[in-house]
Coordinates of C-alpha atoms in Angstrom, one line a residue:
Chain A
M144 CA 16.1 5.8 -12.9
R145 CA 13.4 4.0 -10.3
I146 CA 14.7 0.6 -10.7
F147 CA 18.3 2.2 -9.2
T148 CA 16.8 4.4 -6.6
F149 CA 14.6 1.2 -5.4
A150 CA 17.8 -0.9 -5.7
G151 CA 20.1 1.4 -3.9
R152 CA 18.0 1.8 -0.9
N153 CA 17.9 -1.8 -0.6
A154 CA 21.2 -2.1 -1.6
K155 CA 22.3 0.2 1.5
E156 CA 19.1 -1.7 3.9
I157 CA 20.9 -4.8 3.5
L158 CA 25.1 -3.7 3.1
R159 CA 24.1 -1.7 6.9
D160 CA 23.2 -4.7 9.0
P161 CA 26.3 -5.8 10.5
L162 CA 25.1 -9.4 10.7
T163 CA 25.3 -8.9 6.8
V164 CA 28.8 -8.2 6.8
C165 CA 29.5 -11.1 9.7
F166 CA 27.7 -13.6 8.1
G167 CA 27.6 -13.1 3.7
L168 CA 31.5 -12.0 4.4
G169 CA 32.5 -13.6 7.4
F170 CA 30.9 -17.0 7.8
P171 CA 32.8 -18.5 4.3
V172 CA 35.5 -17.2 4.8
V173 CA 36.0 -18.7 8.7
L174 CA 34.9 -21.7 7.6
L175 CA 37.5 -22.0 4.4
L176 CA 39.8 -21.1 7.4
L177 CA 38.7 -24.0 9.7
L178 CA 38.0 -26.6 7.0
S179 CA 41.5 -25.6 5.6
A180 CA 43.3 -26.2 9.0
I181 CA 41.0 -29.7 9.2
Q182 CA 42.7 -30.8 5.5
A183 CA 46.6 -29.5 6.6
N184 CA 46.2 -32.0 9.8
I185 CA 44.2 -34.6 8.3
P186 CA 44.4 -34.5 4.4
V187 CA 41.0 -35.4 2.7
K188 CA 40.6 -34.7 -1.0
L189 CA 37.4 -33.4 -0.3
F190 CA 39.0 -30.1 1.7
E191 CA 41.8 -30.2 -0.8
I192 CA 41.4 -26.2 -1.3
Q193 CA 40.4 -26.4 -5.3
H194 CA 37.6 -28.6 -4.3
L195 CA 36.7 -26.7 -1.4
T196 CA 36.4 -23.2 -2.4
P197 CA 33.8 -23.4 -4.8
G198 CA 31.7 -25.4 -2.7
I199 CA 32.1 -22.7 -0.1
T200 CA 31.5 -19.6 -2.9
V201 CA 28.1 -21.0 -3.7
F202 CA 26.6 -22.3 0.4
G203 CA 28.0 -18.9 0.8
L204 CA 25.2 -17.6 -1.4
S205 CA 22.3 -19.0 0.7
F206 CA 22.5 -16.2 3.2
M207 CA 22.0 -14.1 -0.1
T208 CA 18.4 -16.1 0.2
L209 CA 18.1 -14.9 3.2
F210 CA 19.6 -11.1 2.7
S211 CA 17.1 -10.8 0.1
A212 CA 13.9 -12.3 1.9
T213 CA 14.2 -10.5 4.8
V214 CA 14.5 -7.1 3.1
I215 CA 11.3 -7.8 1.2
A216 CA 9.5 -9.6 4.5
K217 CA 10.3 -6.6 6.7
D218 CA 9.0 -4.6 3.9
R219 CA 5.4 -5.9 3.9
G220 CA 5.6 -5.9 7.9
S221 CA 5.7 -2.4 8.1
S222 CA 3.8 0.0 5.5
L223 CA 6.3 1.0 3.3
L224 CA 5.6 -1.2 0.5
Q225 CA 2.4 0.1 1.1
R226 CA 3.5 3.6 0.0
L227 CA 5.6 2.8 -2.7
Y228 CA 2.6 0.7 -4.3
T229 CA 0.5 4.4 -4.2
T230 CA 3.6 5.9 -6.2
P231 CA 4.9 5.1 -10.0
L232 CA 6.9 2.6 -9.3
T233 CA 5.6 -0.8 -11.3
A234 CA 6.0 -4.7 -10.1
L235 CA 8.8 -4.9 -12.7
D236 CA 10.6 -2.0 -10.6
F237 CA 9.9 -4.0 -7.0
I238 CA 11.1 -7.2 -8.5
L239 CA 14.4 -5.6 -10.1
G240 CA 14.7 -3.7 -7.2
Y241 CA 14.9 -6.1 -5.1
T242 CA 17.0 -8.9 -7.3
L243 CA 19.9 -6.6 -8.4
P244 CA 21.4 -5.5 -5.8
I245 CA 22.0 -8.5 -3.9
I246 CA 23.9 -9.5 -7.5
P247 CA 27.2 -7.2 -6.6
I248 CA 27.0 -8.0 -3.4
A249 CA 27.4 -12.5 -4.2
V250 CA 30.1 -11.9 -6.8
A251 CA 31.4 -9.5 -4.3
Q252 CA 31.4 -12.7 -1.6
C253 CA 32.6 -14.8 -3.6
A254 CA 35.1 -12.7 -5.0
V255 CA 36.6 -12.7 -1.1
C256 CA 36.2 -16.5 -0.8
Y257 CA 38.9 -16.7 -3.7
L258 CA 41.5 -14.4 -2.7
V259 CA 41.5 -16.0 1.3
A260 CA 41.9 -19.2 -1.1
I261 CA 44.3 -18.4 -3.3
L262 CA 46.2 -17.2 0.5
L263 CA 45.7 -20.5 1.7
G264 CA 47.3 -21.5 -1.8
L265 CA 45.1 -22.0 -4.4
K266 CA 47.2 -21.5 -7.7
L267 CA 46.1 -18.5 -9.4
T268 CA 44.3 -18.8 -12.9
V269 CA 41.9 -17.0 -15.1
G270 CA 39.7 -20.3 -13.6
I271 CA 39.2 -18.0 -10.7
L272 CA 37.7 -15.2 -12.3
Y273 CA 35.6 -17.6 -14.8
A274 CA 33.9 -19.6 -11.7
T275 CA 33.1 -15.9 -9.9
V276 CA 31.2 -14.6 -13.1
F277 CA 30.0 -18.7 -13.4
I278 CA 28.1 -17.5 -9.6
I279 CA 25.9 -15.0 -11.3
P280 CA 22.9 -17.8 -12.2
V281 CA 23.9 -19.5 -9.2
S282 CA 23.3 -16.5 -7.1
A283 CA 19.7 -16.0 -9.1
F284 CA 18.4 -19.5 -8.1
Y285 CA 19.5 -18.1 -4.7
I286 CA 18.4 -14.4 -4.5
A287 CA 15.3 -15.8 -6.7
L288 CA 14.4 -18.1 -3.7
G289 CA 14.9 -15.1 -1.4
L290 CA 11.7 -13.2 -3.3
L291 CA 9.7 -16.3 -3.1
C292 CA 10.1 -16.8 1.2
G293 CA 10.4 -12.4 1.4
S294 CA 6.5 -12.7 0.1
V295 CA 5.0 -15.6 1.7
F296 CA 6.5 -15.6 5.1
T297 CA 6.4 -12.9 7.9
D298 CA 10.9 -11.9 8.4
K299 CA 10.5 -13.9 11.9
Q300 CA 9.3 -16.9 9.9
V301 CA 12.2 -15.7 7.0
G302 CA 15.2 -16.2 9.9
G303 CA 14.0 -20.0 10.7
I304 CA 13.4 -20.9 7.1
C305 CA 15.9 -19.5 5.5
G306 CA 18.5 -18.8 8.0
G307 CA 18.0 -22.4 9.4
L308 CA 16.4 -24.9 6.6
L309 CA 17.6 -23.9 3.6
T310 CA 21.2 -23.1 4.5
N311 CA 21.6 -26.4 5.8
L312 CA 19.8 -28.1 3.2
S313 CA 22.2 -25.8 1.1
A314 CA 24.9 -27.4 2.7
W315 CA 23.9 -31.2 3.6
L316 CA 22.7 -31.7 -0.4
S317 CA 25.8 -30.1 -2.1
G318 CA 28.2 -32.3 -2.1
V319 CA 30.1 -30.4 0.3
W320 CA 30.8 -30.8 3.7
F321 CA 30.7 -34.8 2.9
D322 CA 31.0 -37.0 -0.4
L323 CA 27.7 -37.8 -2.0
D324 CA 29.2 -41.4 -3.3
L325 CA 29.1 -42.2 0.7
V326 CA 25.6 -41.7 1.7
G327 CA 24.5 -43.1 -1.6
D328 CA 20.9 -44.1 -2.9
A329 CA 17.8 -41.9 -1.8
F330 CA 19.8 -39.6 -0.9
Q331 CA 21.6 -39.3 -3.8
K332 CA 18.9 -38.8 -5.4
I333 CA 17.2 -36.3 -3.9
A334 CA 20.1 -34.1 -3.8
Y335 CA 20.8 -34.5 -7.6
A336 CA 17.8 -33.7 -8.6
L337 CA 17.6 -30.1 -6.6
P338 CA 19.8 -27.6 -7.6
F339 CA 22.6 -27.7 -4.8
V340 CA 25.0 -29.7 -5.6
H341 CA 24.9 -29.4 -9.3
A342 CA 25.8 -25.5 -8.7
V343 CA 28.9 -27.5 -6.4
E344 CA 29.9 -29.0 -9.3
L345 CA 29.3 -26.3 -12.2
E346 CA 32.0 -24.3 -10.1
R347 CA 34.4 -26.7 -9.8
A348 CA 34.2 -27.4 -13.3
V349 CA 34.4 -23.9 -14.1
L350 CA 37.3 -23.2 -12.0
S351 CA 39.5 -26.7 -13.3
G352 CA 39.0 -24.9 -16.0
D353 CA 37.3 -28.4 -17.7
A354 CA 33.9 -26.6 -20.3
A355 CA 32.1 -30.0 -21.4
G356 CA 32.4 -30.5 -17.1
V357 CA 30.2 -28.0 -17.1
F358 CA 27.4 -29.3 -18.2
P359 CA 24.5 -30.7 -17.7
H360 CA 24.7 -29.0 -14.0
I361 CA 24.6 -25.2 -15.8
W362 CA 21.0 -26.7 -17.1
W363 CA 20.1 -27.4 -14.1
V364 CA 21.3 -23.9 -12.4
L365 CA 20.0 -22.1 -14.8
G366 CA 16.3 -24.4 -15.0
Y367 CA 15.9 -23.9 -10.8
A368 CA 16.8 -20.3 -11.5
G369 CA 14.5 -19.1 -13.9
A370 CA 11.4 -22.0 -12.2
T371 CA 12.0 -20.6 -9.0
L372 CA 11.8 -17.1 -10.5
G373 CA 8.6 -17.2 -12.6
V374 CA 7.3 -18.8 -9.2
A375 CA 8.8 -16.1 -6.5
V376 CA 7.1 -12.9 -9.6
L377 CA 4.1 -14.4 -9.3
L378 CA 4.3 -14.7 -5.5
F379 CA 5.5 -11.5 -5.1
L380 CA 2.8 -10.4 -7.5
R381 CA 0.1 -12.0 -5.3
Q382 CA 1.2 -10.4 -2.5
M383 CA 1.7 -6.5 -4.1
K384 CA -2.0 -7.2 -5.1
R385 CA -3.3 -8.5 -1.6
Q386 CA -1.8 -5.6 0.0
Chain B
M50 CA -15.1 22.6 -6.7
E51 CA -14.9 19.1 -6.3
A52 CA -11.9 17.6 -5.3
I53 CA -12.8 14.0 -4.4
R54 CA -17.0 12.4 -5.9
T55 CA -17.6 9.1 -4.5
T56 CA -20.4 7.4 -6.0
G57 CA -21.8 4.1 -4.7
L58 CA -18.6 3.0 -3.2
T59 CA -18.9 -0.3 -1.9
K60 CA -15.8 -3.3 -0.5
K61 CA -16.9 -6.5 0.2
Y62 CA -14.2 -9.1 1.4
K63 CA -16.4 -13.0 0.9
D64 CA -19.2 -11.8 3.3
V65 CA -18.4 -9.4 5.4
V66 CA -19.2 -5.7 3.7
A67 CA -16.6 -3.1 4.8
V68 CA -17.5 -0.1 2.9
D69 CA -20.9 -0.1 1.8
N70 CA -22.6 2.4 -0.9
L71 CA -20.5 5.6 -0.2
N72 CA -21.7 8.5 -1.8
L73 CA -19.6 11.7 -0.7
S74 CA -17.8 14.7 -2.1
V75 CA -14.9 17.0 -0.2
F76 CA -13.7 20.2 -1.7
K77 CA -10.4 21.2 -3.1
G78 CA -8.6 22.4 -0.5
E79 CA -10.5 20.7 2.5
L80 CA -9.4 19.2 5.4
F81 CA -11.5 16.3 5.5
S82 CA -11.9 14.0 8.6
L83 CA -13.2 10.0 8.5
L84 CA -14.5 9.4 11.8
G85 CA -15.3 6.1 13.1
V86 CA -14.7 3.5 16.0
N87 CA -12.8 0.1 14.6
G88 CA -14.4 -1.4 12.3
A89 CA -15.9 1.3 10.6
G90 CA -14.4 1.5 7.2
K91 CA -12.3 4.4 7.4
T92 CA -8.9 2.6 6.4
T93 CA -11.1 0.8 3.2
T94 CA -12.3 3.8 1.9
I95 CA -8.4 5.2 1.9
K96 CA -7.0 2.2 0.6
M97 CA -9.6 1.8 -1.9
L98 CA -9.3 6.2 -3.0
S99 CA -5.2 5.5 -3.4
C100 CA -6.2 2.8 -5.9
L101 CA -4.4 0.2 -2.9
T102 CA -7.6 -1.7 -3.5
T103 CA -9.7 -2.0 -6.2
P104 CA -13.6 -1.1 -5.1
T105 CA -16.4 -4.1 -5.4
S106 CA -18.6 -1.8 -7.0
G107 CA -19.0 2.2 -7.5
D108 CA -16.7 4.4 -8.3
A109 CA -15.0 7.1 -7.0
L110 CA -13.0 10.1 -9.0
L111 CA -10.2 12.4 -7.6
N112 CA -10.0 15.9 -9.3
G113 CA -11.5 13.6 -12.4
K114 CA -10.0 11.0 -12.5
S115 CA -11.6 7.3 -11.8
I116 CA -10.2 5.6 -9.7
C117 CA -11.6 2.2 -11.5
K118 CA -10.5 3.5 -15.1
D119 CA -7.5 5.8 -14.3
P120 CA -5.1 4.2 -11.2
A121 CA -2.2 5.6 -12.6
A122 CA -3.6 9.6 -12.8
V123 CA -5.1 8.8 -9.9
K124 CA -1.5 7.9 -8.5
S125 CA -0.2 10.8 -9.8
I126 CA -2.1 12.9 -7.8
I127 CA -2.4 11.4 -4.3
A128 CA 0.1 11.1 -1.4
V129 CA -0.2 8.3 1.6
S130 CA 0.3 8.7 4.9
P131 CA 0.0 4.8 5.7
Q132 CA -1.2 4.1 9.1
E133 CA 1.8 2.2 11.0
T134 CA 4.8 4.7 10.7
A135 CA 6.2 3.5 6.5
V136 CA 9.8 4.5 6.7
A137 CA 12.6 2.8 5.2
P138 CA 14.9 2.7 8.8
G139 CA 18.2 1.8 7.6
L140 CA 17.9 4.8 6.2
S141 CA 19.2 8.9 6.8
V142 CA 16.0 11.2 7.0
R143 CA 17.4 13.0 3.9
E144 CA 18.4 9.2 2.0
N145 CA 14.0 8.4 2.9
L146 CA 13.3 11.9 0.7
E147 CA 15.4 11.2 -1.4
L148 CA 14.1 7.9 -2.0
M149 CA 11.0 9.0 -2.6
C150 CA 12.4 12.0 -5.0
G151 CA 14.0 8.8 -7.3
V152 CA 10.9 6.5 -7.4
H153 CA 8.7 9.8 -8.5
G154 CA 11.6 10.5 -10.9
F155 CA 13.2 14.3 -10.4
T156 CA 16.0 15.6 -11.5
K157 CA 18.9 15.7 -9.1
D158 CA 17.5 19.9 -9.2
K159 CA 14.2 19.3 -8.4
K160 CA 15.5 16.1 -6.1
V161 CA 17.7 19.0 -4.0
R162 CA 15.2 22.2 -3.8
K163 CA 12.4 19.4 -2.7
I164 CA 14.5 18.1 -0.1
A165 CA 15.2 21.1 1.9
E166 CA 11.9 22.8 0.8
L167 CA 9.9 20.4 3.1
T168 CA 12.9 19.9 5.6
E169 CA 12.6 24.0 6.2
L170 CA 8.9 22.8 6.3
L171 CA 8.8 19.6 8.8
G172 CA 11.4 21.0 10.8
L173 CA 13.8 17.8 10.3
N174 CA 16.8 19.8 10.4
T175 CA 18.0 18.6 13.1
V176 CA 17.6 15.0 12.6
I177 CA 17.9 14.9 8.5
S178 CA 21.1 12.7 9.1
K179 CA 20.0 10.6 11.8
K180 CA 18.5 7.3 11.1
A181 CA 14.7 6.7 10.6
G182 CA 14.8 4.1 12.8
K183 CA 16.2 5.0 15.3
L184 CA 13.9 8.5 14.9
S185 CA 11.2 9.1 17.8
G186 CA 7.4 7.8 16.7
G187 CA 6.7 12.0 16.5
W188 CA 9.3 12.6 14.3
Q189 CA 8.9 9.7 12.0
R190 CA 5.4 10.3 11.5
R191 CA 7.2 13.7 11.2
L192 CA 9.3 12.2 8.3
S193 CA 5.8 9.7 7.3
I194 CA 4.0 13.1 6.7
A195 CA 7.2 14.7 4.3
M196 CA 7.8 11.8 2.5
A197 CA 4.1 11.6 1.3
L198 CA 4.7 15.8 0.4
V199 CA 7.7 14.9 -1.6
S200 CA 5.9 14.2 -4.8
E201 CA 3.5 17.5 -4.1
P202 CA 0.2 15.5 -4.1
E203 CA -3.2 17.3 -4.9
I204 CA -4.9 15.2 -2.7
L205 CA -3.1 13.7 0.2
F206 CA -4.0 10.7 2.4
L207 CA -3.0 10.6 6.2
D208 CA -4.7 7.5 7.5
E209 CA -4.6 8.1 11.5
P210 CA -1.4 10.4 11.7
T211 CA -1.0 11.0 15.5
L212 CA -2.5 7.2 16.7
G213 CA -0.1 6.0 19.4
L214 CA 2.1 10.1 19.4
D215 CA 2.0 11.5 23.2
V216 CA 0.4 14.6 23.3
L217 CA 3.0 17.1 22.5
A218 CA 4.3 15.3 19.5
R219 CA 0.3 15.1 18.2
S220 CA 0.2 19.0 19.0
D221 CA 3.1 19.3 17.0
L222 CA 1.8 17.0 14.2
W223 CA -1.7 19.1 14.8
D224 CA 0.6 22.3 13.6
L225 CA 2.0 20.8 10.9
I226 CA -1.1 19.7 9.2
R227 CA -2.6 23.2 10.4
S228 CA 0.0 25.2 8.1
L229 CA -1.0 22.6 5.3
K230 CA -4.5 23.4 4.8
G231 CA -5.6 25.4 1.9
K232 CA -2.8 24.4 0.1
I233 CA -4.0 20.7 -0.6
T234 CA -7.0 18.9 -0.2
I235 CA -6.1 16.5 3.0
I236 CA -8.5 13.6 4.2
L237 CA -7.9 12.3 7.3
T238 CA -9.0 9.7 9.0
T239 CA -8.7 9.4 13.3
H240 CA -9.8 7.6 16.8
Y241 CA -10.0 11.1 17.5
M242 CA -12.9 13.6 18.7
E243 CA -10.8 16.2 19.3
E244 CA -8.6 15.6 16.8
A245 CA -10.8 15.7 14.1
E246 CA -13.0 18.7 15.6
A247 CA -9.8 21.3 15.6
L248 CA -8.7 20.4 12.7
S249 CA -11.5 19.1 9.9
D250 CA -13.4 21.4 8.2
R251 CA -16.2 19.2 7.2
I252 CA -16.5 15.4 9.3
A253 CA -18.0 12.2 8.2
I254 CA -18.8 9.5 10.8
M255 CA -19.1 6.1 9.9
K256 CA -19.8 2.5 11.4
D257 CA -19.8 -0.6 10.0
G258 CA -18.9 0.3 6.5
R259 CA -22.2 3.5 5.9
L260 CA -21.7 6.8 6.2
L261 CA -24.4 7.9 9.2
V262 CA -23.7 11.7 9.1
C263 CA -21.1 14.7 6.8
D264 CA -21.4 17.8 8.5
T265 CA -19.4 20.1 10.0
A266 CA -18.3 19.7 13.9
E267 CA -20.7 22.4 15.0
K268 CA -23.5 21.0 12.6
I269 CA -22.9 17.8 13.7
K270 CA -22.7 18.7 17.1
E271 CA -26.1 21.0 16.7
Q272 CA -27.7 17.5 14.6
A273 CA -27.1 15.4 17.6
G274 CA -28.3 18.1 20.3
K275 CA -25.2 17.8 22.0
D276 CA -22.9 20.5 23.7
S277 CA -20.0 18.4 22.9
F278 CA -18.4 16.8 19.8
E279 CA -17.5 13.3 21.3
Q280 CA -21.5 13.1 23.0
A281 CA -22.8 13.9 19.4
F282 CA -20.2 11.2 17.7
I283 CA -21.6 8.7 20.6
Q284 CA -25.1 9.5 20.2
I285 CA -24.4 9.0 16.5
V286 CA -23.2 5.9 16.0
K287 CA -25.3 4.6 19.9
G288 CA -28.0 5.3 17.6
A289 CA -27.3 3.7 14.0
E290 CA -27.2 0.2 16.1
K291 CA -30.8 1.1 17.6

């Protein structure tokens, strides 16, 4: 009950910010339309709708990091968290309250992207449904990253780090915009040591119905999600104690 | 009857002693002010009493419950209105109150009743549907106090509640605080001499974490041999520097 009250408040704070709707839902859709238009004129395999859409849905999750980090950082900056720390809310209530409301937003963002992709010619298959379900573990990683950043940085720093740096890293190292084979060597090794490209390849495999192709990417995603969540919880508890 | 009793309450941050061996008693229903210049230890004292920070040594009993041994029980009988306005800016006034009812686990009926009661008590009717972030400073402080009162606390901590407010908003808030006197125990911290004098049953003056004096405003003036409370405060604080 307490978790849902707090989670509901966080969902309202996020969804009532017009920038959330613009960037969270609008920006991935604009990218999808733009890159599909480029594909229509200069065909590139990477930008074919069945390749592009999973990548865009994963890239769009970097905004979930920004949303969760911003809400936490703003709460830490104001005295609201201090007030709530004197209530019966527990540390688990806080962590779940910040995490849970973003999962449906991430799923909705993914669903909107696939809806637009269908209008752009993506074949309607059950894979779309599975891909929307598999976005949940991927979103867990991005949301945990938001919890981590929000526990450490101020709301202004969060804007730069999550809004600027992370969205770019997520874009470059995910193989959505360019084929990582083209860059090769060190860049490719770094990219495959991070979860972004694995998340995209996981989603591509799920969408295409390639069950074997899900592995090993799912382990990378779950591993990073678990580790990031673990560190995020520790950092959140540390700042909670400091407050 | 005592609502708060501190015994040797001390808080150290590395080499800095924020609160030094504080011993004081606050009685039930009393409005008790903690007065002092910046860095006197007022906010740290409130943070310890409200279980936001643990004492380095010493203890405090709030209605018989120890802040060291039973912080959960203490939290269940207190509420804090922090120094800065602590409201959820994206929520309406009603939603802010609903949030506090929810985190305290109120039933739907109790929530409706409590919100109606607090809206009436604090005169929030005219702004009930407005977003908290869009309210003036005075209204935000009013809402902040309403949020603190949701849990029906036995002890209410008001940390500089009128800081930065204009004269009219401050006067309104004083009326509100007066209306709560006697119903619950209130611990107020403030920089403003006239505020402490006008509202308090007793005043504790702190400096560098130490308690210099604790008495009624009249007795403090008498003790310092001054007609004005501000002059008495200055004399006591400056006297402690020598």
